[in-house]
Amino acid sequence: MTIARQNTAASLPITIQDSESVDIGSLWKLVRLGGSQLKGFWWRTKTYITILGVMLLTLVSLIFLSMHWSYRRLFPFISHQVIGSDHGISN
């Protein structure tokens, strides 16, 4: 059995056509790669949204707390303090 050694690269004709046909396999790989990139971006975005939501809630809570403290300090006569356990019920 003899094996003929041929230069296969030289024997294959190379033609370039101006057709607009696209290889479906490479296009599908591109779509899957874009989908995986989009999915990764979505997961990172969800974590940042969660962190920013907690920070916003903390900021609003601190603003409310400072307003509450300043209100109690400025108007001490308005604060309603209930002394006793009858809560205004008389016999």
Coordinates of C-alpha atoms in Angstrom, one line a residue:
M1 CA 0.0 0.0 0.0
T2 CA 1.5 3.3 -1.0
I3 CA 0.4 6.6 0.2
A4 CA 0.8 9.4 -2.3
R5 CA 2.0 12.6 -0.8
Q6 CA 0.2 15.5 -2.3
N7 CA 0.2 19.1 -1.4
T8 CA -3.5 19.4 -0.7
A9 CA -3.4 23.2 -0.1
A10 CA -2.0 23.8 -3.5
S11 CA -4.6 21.6 -5.2
L12 CA -7.6 23.2 -3.6
P13 CA -8.9 26.2 -5.6
I14 CA -9.7 29.3 -3.6
T15 CA -12.6 31.3 -4.8
I16 CA -14.1 34.4 -3.3
Q17 CA -17.7 35.1 -4.2
D18 CA -19.6 38.3 -3.6
S19 CA -22.6 36.4 -2.3
E20 CA -24.4 37.4 0.9
S21 CA -24.8 34.0 2.3
V22 CA -23.7 33.7 5.9
D23 CA -22.7 30.5 7.7
I24 CA -25.6 29.7 10.0
G25 CA -23.3 27.8 12.4
S26 CA -21.1 30.9 13.1
L27 CA -24.1 33.1 13.3
W28 CA -25.7 30.8 15.9
K29 CA -22.4 30.9 17.9
L30 CA -22.5 34.7 17.8
V31 CA -26.1 34.7 19.0
R32 CA -25.3 32.3 21.9
L33 CA -22.3 34.3 22.9
G34 CA -24.3 37.5 22.9
G35 CA -27.0 35.8 25.0
S36 CA -24.6 34.6 27.5
Q37 CA -23.0 38.1 27.8
L38 CA -26.4 39.6 28.2
K39 CA -27.3 37.1 30.9
G40 CA -24.1 37.8 32.8
F41 CA -24.7 41.6 32.5
W42 CA -28.3 41.0 33.9
W43 CA -27.1 39.1 36.9
R44 CA -24.5 41.8 37.7
T45 CA -27.1 44.5 37.3
K46 CA -29.5 42.7 39.7
T47 CA -26.8 42.6 42.4
Y48 CA -26.0 46.3 42.0
I49 CA -29.7 47.2 42.0
T50 CA -30.1 45.2 45.3
I51 CA -27.1 47.0 46.9
L52 CA -28.3 50.4 45.7
G53 CA -31.8 49.7 47.0
V54 CA -30.5 48.9 50.5
M55 CA -28.3 52.0 50.5
L56 CA -31.3 54.1 49.4
L57 CA -33.4 52.6 52.2
T58 CA -30.7 53.3 54.7
L59 CA -30.4 56.9 53.6
V60 CA -34.2 57.5 53.7
S61 CA -34.3 56.0 57.2
L62 CA -31.5 58.2 58.5
I63 CA -33.2 61.3 57.0
F64 CA -36.5 60.3 58.7
L65 CA -34.6 59.6 62.0
S66 CA -32.9 63.0 61.9
M67 CA -36.2 64.8 61.2
H68 CA -37.8 62.9 64.1
W69 CA -35.0 63.8 66.5
S70 CA -35.0 67.5 65.5
Y71 CA -38.8 67.7 65.8
R72 CA -38.7 66.3 69.3
R73 CA -35.9 68.7 70.3
L74 CA -37.6 71.8 68.8
F75 CA -41.0 71.1 70.1
P76 CA -40.8 69.3 73.5
F77 CA -44.2 70.6 74.6
I78 CA -46.0 68.8 71.8
S79 CA -44.7 65.3 72.6
H80 CA -47.5 63.3 74.1
Q81 CA -46.3 61.3 77.0
V82 CA -48.8 59.0 78.7
I83 CA -48.3 58.7 82.4
G84 CA -50.1 56.0 84.2
S85 CA -51.9 52.9 82.9
D86 CA -55.5 54.1 82.8
H87 CA -55.0 56.0 79.4
G88 CA -57.6 58.7 80.3
I89 CA -60.4 56.4 81.4
S90 CA -62.1 57.6 84.6
N91 CA -64.5 55.8 86.9

